[in-house]
JSON list of C-alpha atoms in Angstrom, two decimals:
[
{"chain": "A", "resi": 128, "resn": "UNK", "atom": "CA", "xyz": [-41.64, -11.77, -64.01]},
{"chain": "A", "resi": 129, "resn": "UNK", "atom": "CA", "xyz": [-44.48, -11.99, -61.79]},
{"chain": "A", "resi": 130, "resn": "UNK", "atom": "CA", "xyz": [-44.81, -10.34, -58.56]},
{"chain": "A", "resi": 131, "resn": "UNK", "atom": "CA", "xyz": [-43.71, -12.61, -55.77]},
{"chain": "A", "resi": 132, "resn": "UNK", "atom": "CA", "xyz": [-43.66, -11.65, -52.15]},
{"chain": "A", "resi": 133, "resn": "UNK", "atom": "CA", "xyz": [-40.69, -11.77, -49.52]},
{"chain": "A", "resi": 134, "resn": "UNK", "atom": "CA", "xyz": [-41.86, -14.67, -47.86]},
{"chain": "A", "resi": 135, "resn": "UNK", "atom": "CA", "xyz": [-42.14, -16.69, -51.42]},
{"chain": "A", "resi": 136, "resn": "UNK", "atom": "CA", "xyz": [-38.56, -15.22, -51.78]},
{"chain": "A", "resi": 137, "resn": "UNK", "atom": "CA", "xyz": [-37.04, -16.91, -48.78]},
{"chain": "A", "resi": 138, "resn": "UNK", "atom": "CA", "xyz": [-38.73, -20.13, -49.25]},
{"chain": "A", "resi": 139, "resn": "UNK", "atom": "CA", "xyz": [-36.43, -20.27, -52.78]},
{"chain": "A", "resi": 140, "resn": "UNK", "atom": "CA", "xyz": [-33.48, -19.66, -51.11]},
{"chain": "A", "resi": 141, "resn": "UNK", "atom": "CA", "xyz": [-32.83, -23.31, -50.17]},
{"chain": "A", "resi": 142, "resn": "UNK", "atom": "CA", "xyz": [-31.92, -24.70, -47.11]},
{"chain": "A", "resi": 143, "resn": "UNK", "atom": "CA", "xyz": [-29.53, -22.24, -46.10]},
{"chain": "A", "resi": 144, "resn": "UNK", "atom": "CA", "xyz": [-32.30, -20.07, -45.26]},
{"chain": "A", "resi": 145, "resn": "UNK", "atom": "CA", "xyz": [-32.70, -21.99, -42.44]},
{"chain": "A", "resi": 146, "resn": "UNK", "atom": "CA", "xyz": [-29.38, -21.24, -40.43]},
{"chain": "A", "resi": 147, "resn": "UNK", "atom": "CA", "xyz": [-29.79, -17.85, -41.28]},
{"chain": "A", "resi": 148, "resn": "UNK", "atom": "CA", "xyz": [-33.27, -17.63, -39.93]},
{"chain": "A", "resi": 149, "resn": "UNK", "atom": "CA", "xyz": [-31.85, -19.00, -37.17]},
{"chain": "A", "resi": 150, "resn": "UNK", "atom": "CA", "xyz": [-29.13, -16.87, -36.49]},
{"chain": "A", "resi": 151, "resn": "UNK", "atom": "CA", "xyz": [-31.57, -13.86, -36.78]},
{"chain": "A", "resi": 152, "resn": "UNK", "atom": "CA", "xyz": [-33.96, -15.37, -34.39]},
{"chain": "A", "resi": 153, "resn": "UNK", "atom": "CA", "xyz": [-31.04, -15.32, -31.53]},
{"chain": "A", "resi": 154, "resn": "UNK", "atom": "CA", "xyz": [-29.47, -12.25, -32.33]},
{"chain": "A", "resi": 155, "resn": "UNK", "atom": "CA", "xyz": [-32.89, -10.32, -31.89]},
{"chain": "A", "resi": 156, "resn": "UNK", "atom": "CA", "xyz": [-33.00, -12.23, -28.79]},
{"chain": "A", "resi": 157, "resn": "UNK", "atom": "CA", "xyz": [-29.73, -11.63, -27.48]},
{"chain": "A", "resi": 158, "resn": "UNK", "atom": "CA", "xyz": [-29.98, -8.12, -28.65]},
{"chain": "A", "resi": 159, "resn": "UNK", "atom": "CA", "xyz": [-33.19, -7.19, -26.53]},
{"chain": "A", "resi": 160, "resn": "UNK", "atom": "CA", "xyz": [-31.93, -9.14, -23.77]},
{"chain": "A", "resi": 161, "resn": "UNK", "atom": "CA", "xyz": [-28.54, -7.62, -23.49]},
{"chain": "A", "resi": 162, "resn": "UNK", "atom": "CA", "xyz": [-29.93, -4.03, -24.37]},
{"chain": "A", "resi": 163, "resn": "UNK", "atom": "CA", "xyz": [-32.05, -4.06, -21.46]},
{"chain": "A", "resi": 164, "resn": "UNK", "atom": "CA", "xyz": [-29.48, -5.41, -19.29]},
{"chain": "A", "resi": 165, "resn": "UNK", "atom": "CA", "xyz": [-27.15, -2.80, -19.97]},
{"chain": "A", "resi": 166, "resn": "UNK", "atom": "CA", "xyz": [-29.71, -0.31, -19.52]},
{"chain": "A", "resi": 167, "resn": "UNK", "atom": "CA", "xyz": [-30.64, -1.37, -16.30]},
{"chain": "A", "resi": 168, "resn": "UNK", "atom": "CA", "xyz": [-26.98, -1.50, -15.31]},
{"chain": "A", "resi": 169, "resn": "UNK", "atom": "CA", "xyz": [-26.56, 2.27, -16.68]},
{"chain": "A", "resi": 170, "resn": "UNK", "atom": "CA", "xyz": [-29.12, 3.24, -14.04]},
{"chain": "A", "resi": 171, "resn": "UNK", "atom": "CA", "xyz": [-27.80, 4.53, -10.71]},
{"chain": "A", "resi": 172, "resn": "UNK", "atom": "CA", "xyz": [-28.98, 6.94, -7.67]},
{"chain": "A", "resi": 173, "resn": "UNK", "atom": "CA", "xyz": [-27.18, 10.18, -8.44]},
{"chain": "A", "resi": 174, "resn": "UNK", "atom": "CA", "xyz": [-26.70, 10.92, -5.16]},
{"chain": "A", "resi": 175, "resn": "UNK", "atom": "CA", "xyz": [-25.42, 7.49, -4.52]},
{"chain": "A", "resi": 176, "resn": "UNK", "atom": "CA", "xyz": [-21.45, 8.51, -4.01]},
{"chain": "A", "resi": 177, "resn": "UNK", "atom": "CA", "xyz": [-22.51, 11.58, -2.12]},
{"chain": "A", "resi": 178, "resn": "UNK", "atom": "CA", "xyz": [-24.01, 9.23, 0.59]},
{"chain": "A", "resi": 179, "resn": "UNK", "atom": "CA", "xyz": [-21.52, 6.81, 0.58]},
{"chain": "A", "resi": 180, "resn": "UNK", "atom": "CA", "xyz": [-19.28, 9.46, 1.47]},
{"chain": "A", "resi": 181, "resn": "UNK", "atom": "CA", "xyz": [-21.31, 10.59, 4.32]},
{"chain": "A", "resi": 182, "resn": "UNK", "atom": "CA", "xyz": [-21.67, 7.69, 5.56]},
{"chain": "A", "resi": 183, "resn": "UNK", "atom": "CA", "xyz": [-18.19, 6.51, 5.50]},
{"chain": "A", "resi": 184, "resn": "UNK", "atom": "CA", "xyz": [-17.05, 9.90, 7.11]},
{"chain": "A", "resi": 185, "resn": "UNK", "atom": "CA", "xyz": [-19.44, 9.52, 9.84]},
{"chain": "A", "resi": 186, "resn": "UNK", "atom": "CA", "xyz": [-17.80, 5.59, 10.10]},
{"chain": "A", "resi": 187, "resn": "UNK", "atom": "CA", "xyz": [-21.11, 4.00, 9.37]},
{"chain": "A", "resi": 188, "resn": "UNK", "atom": "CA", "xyz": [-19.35, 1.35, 6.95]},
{"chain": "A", "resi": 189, "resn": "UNK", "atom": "CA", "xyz": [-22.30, -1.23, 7.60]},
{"chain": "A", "resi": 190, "resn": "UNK", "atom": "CA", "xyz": [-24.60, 1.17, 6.10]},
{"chain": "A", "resi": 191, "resn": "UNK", "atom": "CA", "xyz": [-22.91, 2.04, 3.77]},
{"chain": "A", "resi": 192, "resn": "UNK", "atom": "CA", "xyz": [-22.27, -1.22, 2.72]},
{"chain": "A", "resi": 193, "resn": "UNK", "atom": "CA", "xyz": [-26.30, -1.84, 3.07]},
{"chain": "A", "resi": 194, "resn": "UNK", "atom": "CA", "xyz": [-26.46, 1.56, 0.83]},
{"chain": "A", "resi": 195, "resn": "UNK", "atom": "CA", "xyz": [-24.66, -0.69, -1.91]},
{"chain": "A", "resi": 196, "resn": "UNK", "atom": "CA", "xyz": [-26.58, -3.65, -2.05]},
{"chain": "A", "resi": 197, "resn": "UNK", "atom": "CA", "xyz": [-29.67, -1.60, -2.32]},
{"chain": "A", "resi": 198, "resn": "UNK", "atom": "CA", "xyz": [-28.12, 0.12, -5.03]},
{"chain": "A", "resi": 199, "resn": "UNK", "atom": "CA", "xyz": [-27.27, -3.61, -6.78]},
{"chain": "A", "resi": 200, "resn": "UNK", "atom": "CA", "xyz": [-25.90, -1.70, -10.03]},
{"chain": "A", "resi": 201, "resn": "UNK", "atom": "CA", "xyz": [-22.07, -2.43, -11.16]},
{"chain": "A", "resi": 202, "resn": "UNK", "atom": "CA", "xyz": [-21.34, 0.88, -9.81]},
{"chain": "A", "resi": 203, "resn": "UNK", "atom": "CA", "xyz": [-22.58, -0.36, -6.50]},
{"chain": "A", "resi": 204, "resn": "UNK", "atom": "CA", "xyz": [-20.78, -3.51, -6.14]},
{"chain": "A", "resi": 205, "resn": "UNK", "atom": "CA", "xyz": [-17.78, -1.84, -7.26]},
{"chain": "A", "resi": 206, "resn": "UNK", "atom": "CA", "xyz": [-17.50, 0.50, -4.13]},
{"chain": "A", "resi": 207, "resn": "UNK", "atom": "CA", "xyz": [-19.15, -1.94, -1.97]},
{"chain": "A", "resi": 208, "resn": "UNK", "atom": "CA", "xyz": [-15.85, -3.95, -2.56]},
{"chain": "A", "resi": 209, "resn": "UNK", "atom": "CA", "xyz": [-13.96, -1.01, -2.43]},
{"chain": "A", "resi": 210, "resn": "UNK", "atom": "CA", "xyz": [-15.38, -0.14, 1.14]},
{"chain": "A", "resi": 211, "resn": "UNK", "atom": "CA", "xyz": [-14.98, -3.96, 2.23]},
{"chain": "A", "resi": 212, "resn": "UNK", "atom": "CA", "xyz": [-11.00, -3.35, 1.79]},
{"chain": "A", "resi": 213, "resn": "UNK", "atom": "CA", "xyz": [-11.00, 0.03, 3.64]},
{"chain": "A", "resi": 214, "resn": "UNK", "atom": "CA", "xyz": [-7.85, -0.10, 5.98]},
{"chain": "A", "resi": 215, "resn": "UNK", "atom": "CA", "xyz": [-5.86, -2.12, 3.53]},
{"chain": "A", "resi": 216, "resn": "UNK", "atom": "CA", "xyz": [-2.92, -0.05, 1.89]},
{"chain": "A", "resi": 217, "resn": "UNK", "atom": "CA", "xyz": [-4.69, 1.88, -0.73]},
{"chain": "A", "resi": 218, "resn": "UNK", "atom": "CA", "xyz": [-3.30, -0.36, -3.46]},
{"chain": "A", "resi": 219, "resn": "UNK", "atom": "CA", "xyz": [-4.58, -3.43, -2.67]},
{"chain": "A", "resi": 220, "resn": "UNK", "atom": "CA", "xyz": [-8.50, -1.42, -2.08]},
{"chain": "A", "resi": 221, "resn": "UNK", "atom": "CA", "xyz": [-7.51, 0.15, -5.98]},
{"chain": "A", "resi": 222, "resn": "UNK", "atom": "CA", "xyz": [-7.01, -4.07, -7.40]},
{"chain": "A", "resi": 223, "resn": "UNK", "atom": "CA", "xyz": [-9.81, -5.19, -5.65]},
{"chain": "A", "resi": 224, "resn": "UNK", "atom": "CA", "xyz": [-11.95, -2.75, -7.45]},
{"chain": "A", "resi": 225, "resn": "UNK", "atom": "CA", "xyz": [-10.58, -2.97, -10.71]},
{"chain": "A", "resi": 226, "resn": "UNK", "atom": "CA", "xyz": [-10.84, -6.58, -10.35]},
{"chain": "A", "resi": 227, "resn": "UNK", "atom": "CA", "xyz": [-15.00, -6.76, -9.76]},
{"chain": "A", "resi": 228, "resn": "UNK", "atom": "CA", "xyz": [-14.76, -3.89, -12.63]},
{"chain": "A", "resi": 229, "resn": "UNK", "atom": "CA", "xyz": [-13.25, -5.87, -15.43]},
{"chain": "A", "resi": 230, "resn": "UNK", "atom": "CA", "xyz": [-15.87, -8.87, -13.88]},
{"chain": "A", "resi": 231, "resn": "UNK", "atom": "CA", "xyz": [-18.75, -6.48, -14.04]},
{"chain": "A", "resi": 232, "resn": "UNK", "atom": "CA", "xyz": [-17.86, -5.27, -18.06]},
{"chain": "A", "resi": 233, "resn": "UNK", "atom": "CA", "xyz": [-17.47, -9.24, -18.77]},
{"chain": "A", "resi": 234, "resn": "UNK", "atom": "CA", "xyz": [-20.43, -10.29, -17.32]},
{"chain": "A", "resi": 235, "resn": "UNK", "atom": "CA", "xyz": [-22.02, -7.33, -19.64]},
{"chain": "A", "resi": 236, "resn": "UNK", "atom": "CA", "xyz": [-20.68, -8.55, -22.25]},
{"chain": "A", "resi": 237, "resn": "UNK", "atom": "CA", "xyz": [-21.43, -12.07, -22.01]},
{"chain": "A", "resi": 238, "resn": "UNK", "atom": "CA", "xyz": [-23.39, -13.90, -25.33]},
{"chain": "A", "resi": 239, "resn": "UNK", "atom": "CA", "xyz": [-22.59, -10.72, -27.63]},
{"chain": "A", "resi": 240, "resn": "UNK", "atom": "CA", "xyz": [-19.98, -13.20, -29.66]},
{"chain": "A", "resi": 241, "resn": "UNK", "atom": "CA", "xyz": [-23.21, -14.50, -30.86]},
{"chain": "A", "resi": 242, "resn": "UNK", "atom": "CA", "xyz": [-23.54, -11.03, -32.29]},
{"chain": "A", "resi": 243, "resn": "UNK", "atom": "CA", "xyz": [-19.98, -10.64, -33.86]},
{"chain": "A", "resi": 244, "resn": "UNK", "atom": "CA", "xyz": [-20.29, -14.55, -35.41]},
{"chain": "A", "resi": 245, "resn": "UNK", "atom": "CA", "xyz": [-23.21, -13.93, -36.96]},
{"chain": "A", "resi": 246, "resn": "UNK", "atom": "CA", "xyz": [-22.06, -10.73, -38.64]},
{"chain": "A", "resi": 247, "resn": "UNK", "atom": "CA", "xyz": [-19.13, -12.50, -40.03]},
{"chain": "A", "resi": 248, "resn": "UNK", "atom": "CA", "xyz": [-20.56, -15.56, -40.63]},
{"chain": "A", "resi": 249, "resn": "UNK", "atom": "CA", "xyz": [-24.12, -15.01, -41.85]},
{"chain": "A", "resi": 250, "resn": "UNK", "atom": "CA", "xyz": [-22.95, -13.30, -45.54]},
{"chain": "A", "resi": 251, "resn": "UNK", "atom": "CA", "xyz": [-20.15, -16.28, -45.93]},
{"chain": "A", "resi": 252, "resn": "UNK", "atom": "CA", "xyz": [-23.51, -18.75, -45.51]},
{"chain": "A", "resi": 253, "resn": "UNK", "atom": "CA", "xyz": [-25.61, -16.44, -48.20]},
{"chain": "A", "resi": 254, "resn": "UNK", "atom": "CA", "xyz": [-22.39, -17.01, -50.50]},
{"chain": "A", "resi": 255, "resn": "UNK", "atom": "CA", "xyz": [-22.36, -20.64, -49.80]},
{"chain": "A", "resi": 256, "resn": "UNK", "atom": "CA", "xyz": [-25.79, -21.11, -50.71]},
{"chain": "A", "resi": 257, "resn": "UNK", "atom": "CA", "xyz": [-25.75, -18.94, -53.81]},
{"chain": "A", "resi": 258, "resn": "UNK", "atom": "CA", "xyz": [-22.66, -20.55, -54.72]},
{"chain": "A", "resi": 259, "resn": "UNK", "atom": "CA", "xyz": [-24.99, -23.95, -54.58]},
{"chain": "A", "resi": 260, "resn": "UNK", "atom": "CA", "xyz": [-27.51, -22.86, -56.67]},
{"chain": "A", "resi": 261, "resn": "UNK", "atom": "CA", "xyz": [-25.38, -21.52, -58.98]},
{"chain": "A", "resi": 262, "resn": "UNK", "atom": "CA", "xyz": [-23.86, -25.46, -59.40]},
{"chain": "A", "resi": 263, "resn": "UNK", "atom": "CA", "xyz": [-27.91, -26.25, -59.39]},
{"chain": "A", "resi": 264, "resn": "UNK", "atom": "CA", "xyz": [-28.55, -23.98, -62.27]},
{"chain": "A", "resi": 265, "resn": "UNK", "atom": "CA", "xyz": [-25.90, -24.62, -64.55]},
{"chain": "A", "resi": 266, "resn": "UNK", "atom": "CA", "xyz": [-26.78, -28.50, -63.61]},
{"chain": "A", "resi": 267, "resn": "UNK", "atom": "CA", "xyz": [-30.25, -28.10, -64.51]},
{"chain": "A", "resi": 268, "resn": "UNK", "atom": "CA", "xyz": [-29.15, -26.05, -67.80]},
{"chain": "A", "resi": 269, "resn": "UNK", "atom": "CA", "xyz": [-26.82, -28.62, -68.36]},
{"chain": "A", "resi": 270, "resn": "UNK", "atom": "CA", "xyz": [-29.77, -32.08, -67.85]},
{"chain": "A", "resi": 271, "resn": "UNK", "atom": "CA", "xyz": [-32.06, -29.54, -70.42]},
{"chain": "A", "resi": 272, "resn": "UNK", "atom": "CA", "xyz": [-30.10, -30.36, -73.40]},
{"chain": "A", "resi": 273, "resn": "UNK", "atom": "CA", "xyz": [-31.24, -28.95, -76.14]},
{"chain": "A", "resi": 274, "resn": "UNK", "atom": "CA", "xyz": [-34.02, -27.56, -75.02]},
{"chain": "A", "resi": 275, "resn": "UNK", "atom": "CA", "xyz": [-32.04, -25.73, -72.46]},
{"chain": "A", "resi": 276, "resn": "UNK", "atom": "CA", "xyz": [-32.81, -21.45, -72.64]},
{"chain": "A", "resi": 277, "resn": "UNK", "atom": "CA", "xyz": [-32.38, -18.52, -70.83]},
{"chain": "A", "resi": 278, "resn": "UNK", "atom": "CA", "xyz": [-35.04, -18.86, -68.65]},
{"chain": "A", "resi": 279, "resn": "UNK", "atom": "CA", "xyz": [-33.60, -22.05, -66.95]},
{"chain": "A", "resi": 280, "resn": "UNK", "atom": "CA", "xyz": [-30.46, -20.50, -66.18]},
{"chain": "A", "resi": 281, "resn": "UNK", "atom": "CA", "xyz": [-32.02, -17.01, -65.20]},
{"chain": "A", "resi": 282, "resn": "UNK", "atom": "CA", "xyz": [-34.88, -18.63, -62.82]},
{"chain": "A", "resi": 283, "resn": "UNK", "atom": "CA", "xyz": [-32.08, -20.88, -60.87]},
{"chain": "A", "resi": 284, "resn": "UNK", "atom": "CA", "xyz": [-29.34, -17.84, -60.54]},
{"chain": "A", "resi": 285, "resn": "UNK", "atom": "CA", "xyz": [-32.09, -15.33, -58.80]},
{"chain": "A", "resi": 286, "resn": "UNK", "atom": "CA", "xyz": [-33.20, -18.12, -56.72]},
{"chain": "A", "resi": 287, "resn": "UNK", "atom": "CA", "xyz": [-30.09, -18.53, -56.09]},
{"chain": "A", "resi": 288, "resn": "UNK", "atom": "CA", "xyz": [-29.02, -14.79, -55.40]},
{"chain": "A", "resi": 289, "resn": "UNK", "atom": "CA", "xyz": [-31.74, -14.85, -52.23]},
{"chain": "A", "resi": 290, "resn": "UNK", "atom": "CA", "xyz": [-29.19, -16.22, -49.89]},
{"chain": "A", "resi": 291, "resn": "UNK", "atom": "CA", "xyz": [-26.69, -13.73, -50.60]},
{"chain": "A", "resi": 292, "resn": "UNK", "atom": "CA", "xyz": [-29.00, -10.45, -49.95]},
{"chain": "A", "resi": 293, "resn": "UNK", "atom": "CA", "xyz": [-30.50, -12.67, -46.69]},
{"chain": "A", "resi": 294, "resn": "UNK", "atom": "CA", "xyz": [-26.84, -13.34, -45.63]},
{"chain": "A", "resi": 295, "resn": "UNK", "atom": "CA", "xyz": [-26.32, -9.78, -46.30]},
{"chain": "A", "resi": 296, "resn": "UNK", "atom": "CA", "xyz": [-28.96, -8.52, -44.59]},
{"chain": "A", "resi": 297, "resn": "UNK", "atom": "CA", "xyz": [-28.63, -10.87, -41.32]},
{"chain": "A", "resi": 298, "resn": "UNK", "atom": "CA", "xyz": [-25.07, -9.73, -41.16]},
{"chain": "A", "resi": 299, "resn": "UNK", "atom": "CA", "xyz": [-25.29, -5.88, -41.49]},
{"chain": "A", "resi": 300, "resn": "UNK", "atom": "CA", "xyz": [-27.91, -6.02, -38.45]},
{"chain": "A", "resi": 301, "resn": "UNK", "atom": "CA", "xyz": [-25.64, -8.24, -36.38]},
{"chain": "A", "resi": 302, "resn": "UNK", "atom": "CA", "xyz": [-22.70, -5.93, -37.04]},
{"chain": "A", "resi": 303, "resn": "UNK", "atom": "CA", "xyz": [-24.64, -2.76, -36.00]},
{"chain": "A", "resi": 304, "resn": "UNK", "atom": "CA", "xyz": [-26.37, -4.22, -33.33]},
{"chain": "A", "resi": 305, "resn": "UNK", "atom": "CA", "xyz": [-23.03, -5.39, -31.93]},
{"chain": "A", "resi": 306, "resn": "UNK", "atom": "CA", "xyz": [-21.24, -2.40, -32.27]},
{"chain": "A", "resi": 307, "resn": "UNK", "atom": "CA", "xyz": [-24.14, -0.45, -30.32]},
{"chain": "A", "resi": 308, "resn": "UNK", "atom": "CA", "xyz": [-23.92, -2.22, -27.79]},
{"chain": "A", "resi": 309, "resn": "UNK", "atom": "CA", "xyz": [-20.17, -2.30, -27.55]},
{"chain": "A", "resi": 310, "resn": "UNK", "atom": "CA", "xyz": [-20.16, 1.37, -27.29]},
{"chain": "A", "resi": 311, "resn": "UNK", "atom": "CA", "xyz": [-23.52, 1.26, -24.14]},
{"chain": "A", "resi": 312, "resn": "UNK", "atom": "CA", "xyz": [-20.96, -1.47, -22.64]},
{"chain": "A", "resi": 313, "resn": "UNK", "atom": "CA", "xyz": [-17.89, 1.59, -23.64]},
{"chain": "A", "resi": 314, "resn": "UNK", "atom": "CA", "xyz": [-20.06, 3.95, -21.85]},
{"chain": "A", "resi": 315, "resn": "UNK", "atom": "CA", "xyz": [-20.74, 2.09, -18.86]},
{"chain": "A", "resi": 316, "resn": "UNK", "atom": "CA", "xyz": [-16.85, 0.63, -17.82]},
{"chain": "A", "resi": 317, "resn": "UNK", "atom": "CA", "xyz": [-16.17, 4.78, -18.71]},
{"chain": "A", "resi": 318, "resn": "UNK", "atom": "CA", "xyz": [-18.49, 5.45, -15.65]},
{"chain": "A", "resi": 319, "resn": "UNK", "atom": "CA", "xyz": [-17.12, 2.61, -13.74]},
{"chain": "A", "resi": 320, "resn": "UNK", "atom": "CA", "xyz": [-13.64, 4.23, -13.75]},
{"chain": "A", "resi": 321, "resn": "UNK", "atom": "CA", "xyz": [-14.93, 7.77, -12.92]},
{"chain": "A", "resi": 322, "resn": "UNK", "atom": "CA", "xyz": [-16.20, 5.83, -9.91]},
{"chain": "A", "resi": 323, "resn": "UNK", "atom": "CA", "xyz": [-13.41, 4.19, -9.15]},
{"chain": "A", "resi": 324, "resn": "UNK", "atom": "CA", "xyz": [-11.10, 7.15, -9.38]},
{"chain": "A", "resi": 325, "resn": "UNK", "atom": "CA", "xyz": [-14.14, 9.25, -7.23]},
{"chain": "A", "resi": 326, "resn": "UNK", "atom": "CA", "xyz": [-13.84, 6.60, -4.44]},
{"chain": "A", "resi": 327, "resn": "UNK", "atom": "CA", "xyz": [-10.22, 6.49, -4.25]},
{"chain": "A", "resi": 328, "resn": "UNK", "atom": "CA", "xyz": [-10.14, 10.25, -4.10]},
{"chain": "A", "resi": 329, "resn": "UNK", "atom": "CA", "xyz": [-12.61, 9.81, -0.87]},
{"chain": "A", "resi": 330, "resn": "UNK", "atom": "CA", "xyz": [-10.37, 8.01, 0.42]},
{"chain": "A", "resi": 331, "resn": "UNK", "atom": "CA", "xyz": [-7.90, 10.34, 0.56]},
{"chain": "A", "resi": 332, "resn": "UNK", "atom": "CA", "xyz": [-9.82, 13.26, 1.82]},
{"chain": "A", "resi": 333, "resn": "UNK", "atom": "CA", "xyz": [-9.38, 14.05, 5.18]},
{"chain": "A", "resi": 334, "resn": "UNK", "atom": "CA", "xyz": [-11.86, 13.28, 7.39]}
]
């Protein structure tokens, strides 16, 4: 068989290279896009609860509140709503905060379905298509008659084979790129609940 390069490849797999190329084109994008989105929502002031507490000790809630917005992280707007319900019984200030929490891990993980689809979906396409050109190869075999060989049928099955591996391949990516960032979004509701419990404990603490 002569050499034949990976773009030559996909051009044989048929049509249902095209889905799949599309697929991949917006799970890279919705990859990078939510990657650095998370990252940027990882990223807080380390000192940021040590000032809120100051400043809520010392009764400056409006700066403190300012302090937040600054901030503008999930963390942020979490104890910015937390602070907005100070003198409420300490139940109602715990739902609000789990409430903009649970919106804050949504909102990060907003479009990754995309991600989990196409890992389920891209290697049942592959099969689809190979299962195509199988019918296209034995067809062709078939319309050969007796001068039907080998060849015919061997050409049209690896042809054919191309969508599996590119389903294959489309698929594995989408599945590890969605489970990465599954376990950044893991990491980041973990630190919203170490806030949440931090706050609450301020709270508490006399003044």
């Amino acid at each position: 068989m002569n050499d034949i390069s990976i773009w030559q490849l996909c051009l044989k797999g048929g049509f249902i290279m095209i889905p799949l190329a599309l697929l991949s084109i917006v799970c890279i994008y919705v990859f990078i896009e939510r990657f650095l989105a998370i990252g940027r929502a990882d990223h807080s002031d380390p000192h940021f609860m040590q000032r809120i507490k100051d400043y809520i000790h010392d009764g400056e809630i409006e700066s403190a509140l300012n302090l937040c917005r600054q901030e503008s992280s999930p963390y942020s707007r979490l104890v910015a709503k937390g602070i907005s319900r100070i003198g409420r019984p300490m139940n109602d200030v715990l739902v609000a905060i789990e409430n903009i929490g649970n919106i804050e891990v949504a909102n990060l993980g907003k479009s990754l379905p995309w991600l989990a689809t196409t890992a389920a979906g891209a290697p049942m396409l592959g099969f689809l298509g190979t299962v195509i050109g199988m019918v296209e190869a034995f067809h062709n075999l078939a319309a050969a008659g007796s001068s039907a060989n080998i060849d015919v049928l061997a050409g049209g099955i690896y042809e054919a084979l191309v969508t599996t591996v590119a389903g294959l391949v489309v698929g594995v990516i989408a599945l590890f790129a969605y489970n990465y960032l599954v376990a950044r979004i893991n990491t980041v509701m973990t630190k919203l609940e170490s806030r949440t419990m931090e706050f609450m404990d301020m709270l508490n603490e006399p003044a």
